[in-house]
C-alpha positions in Angstrom: 93.5 35.0 112.1 91.9 35.8 115.4 89.1 38.4 115.3 91.4 41.1 116.7 93.8 40.5 113.8 90.9 41.1 111.4 90.0 44.3 113.2 93.6 45.4 113.1 93.7 44.7 109.4 90.6 46.9 108.8 92.2 49.7 110.9 95.3 49.4 108.6 93.1 49.4 105.5 91.4 52.6 106.7 94.7 54.3 107.6 96.2 53.5 104.2 92.9 53.8 102.2 94.0 57.0 100.3 97.5 55.4 99.6 95.9 52.3 98.2 93.6 54.4 96.0 96.5 56.3 94.7 98.4 53.1 94.0 95.5 51.7 92.0 95.2 55.0 90.1 98.9 55.1 89.3 99.0 51.4 88.3 96.1 51.9 86.0 97.9 54.8 84.4 101.0 52.6 84.0 99.0 49.9 82.4 97.6 52.4 79.9 101.0 53.7 79.2 102.3 50.2 78.5 99.3 49.5 76.2 100.0 52.7 74.3 103.6 51.7 73.8 102.4 48.3 72.5 100.2 50.0 69.9 103.2 51.8 68.4 104.9 50.0 65.5 108.5 49.4 65.5 110.6 51.3 63.0 111.2 49.5 59.8 114.5 47.7 59.4 117.1 49.7 57.5 120.3 48.6 56.1 123.5 49.8 57.8 125.9 51.2 55.4 129.3 51.3 56.8 132.8 51.4 55.4 133.9 48.9 58.0 133.1 45.4 57.2 132.3 42.7 59.6 129.5 41.7 61.9 126.7 43.9 62.9 124.4 43.7 65.8 123.2 40.3 67.0 119.6 41.2 67.1 117.7 42.8 64.3 115.4 45.8 64.9 112.4 43.5 64.6 113.8 41.1 67.2 114.5 44.0 69.6 110.9 45.3 69.1 109.5 41.9 69.7 111.5 41.5 72.9 110.3 45.0 74.0 106.7 44.0 73.3 107.1 40.8 75.4 108.5 42.9 78.3 105.6 45.3 78.1 103.1 42.5 78.0 104.8 40.9 81.1 104.7 44.3 82.9 101.0 44.6 82.1 100.3 41.1 83.4 102.2 41.9 86.6 100.4 45.2 87.2 97.0 43.5 86.6 97.9 40.8 89.1 98.8 43.4 91.7 95.4 45.1 91.1 93.6 41.8 91.3 95.1 41.4 94.8 94.2 44.8 96.2 91.1 46.0 94.4 88.6 43.5 95.9 89.5 44.4 99.4 89.6 48.1 98.6 86.1 47.8 97.1 84.9 45.9 100.2 86.2 48.7 102.5 84.7 51.4 100.3 81.3 49.7 100.1 81.4 48.9 103.9 82.1 52.5 104.7 79.2 53.6 102.5 76.9 51.1 104.2 78.1 52.3 107.6 77.4 55.9 106.6 73.9 55.0 105.6 72.9 53.2 108.8 75.1 54.7 111.5 76.6 58.0 110.4 78.2 58.6 113.8 80.3 55.5 113.5 81.2 56.4 109.9 82.3 60.0 110.9 84.3 58.6 113.8 86.1 56.0 111.7 86.7 58.4 108.8 88.1 61.1 111.0 90.2 58.9 113.3 91.6 56.3 110.9 91.5 57.9 107.4 92.1 61.5 108.3 94.2 60.6 111.4 92.8 63.1 113.8 93.3 62.7 117.6 90.6 61.1 119.7 89.9 64.5 121.4 89.4 66.2 118.0 87.2 63.4 116.7 85.0 63.5 119.9 84.7 67.3 119.7 83.8 67.2 115.9 81.2 64.5 116.5 79.8 66.2 119.6 80.2 63.2 121.8 82.3 62.4 124.9 85.7 60.9 124.6 84.6 57.5 126.0 81.5 57.4 123.7 83.7 58.2 120.8 86.1 55.3 121.5 83.2 52.9 122.2 81.4 53.9 118.9 84.7 53.5 117.0 85.2 50.0 118.4 81.6 49.1 117.4 82.0 50.6 114.0 85.3 48.7 113.5 83.5 45.4 114.4 80.7 46.2 112.0 83.1 47.1 109.2 85.2 44.0 109.9 82.1 41.9 109.4 81.3 43.7 106.2 84.8 43.2 104.8 85.7 39.7 106.0 82.3 38.2 106.8 80.8 36.8 110.0 83.6 34.4 110.7 86.0 37.3 111.3 84.0 38.5 114.4 81.7 35.8 115.7 78.3 36.8 116.9 77.5 36.1 120.5 74.9 33.3 120.4 72.3 32.2 122.8 70.0 29.3 122.8 66.4 29.8 123.5 64.1 26.9 124.2 60.4 27.1 123.5 57.9 25.0 125.4 55.4 23.4 123.0 52.1 22.1 124.3 
């Protein structure tokens, strides 16, 4: 990915931050529901008394219960795999925004209002009491900082300069 792709990814994470949090919450609830179902015991087998002779069901109650438990375990594994994919990035975005709030509250407020709450640039500039151009510049600087916090320094390389010292 080029550094602009990383910045665009961070914008997307901020815009969908609340959706991602709701997905994590709902998935955790679904995992708990599946675990609750797993804890329930299957009904004991009962003989089927019928006047008609012949074959019965192919699977016994115990076999059906075992198949259901296997499906539930598989669902839990799939849900946990989905969470393992999204939660680390979500945590990085959250902790990055908290760090940004602590050392540059203006950039935090701009990113929060513009990307998470989806306010217009004019509304964000007015709420932050800065000009429109300052608001956009601070947003870009905040995105670069947040991108470095989420993806590391390789995402947005620092401008380097070489300084030579004359030793005597």
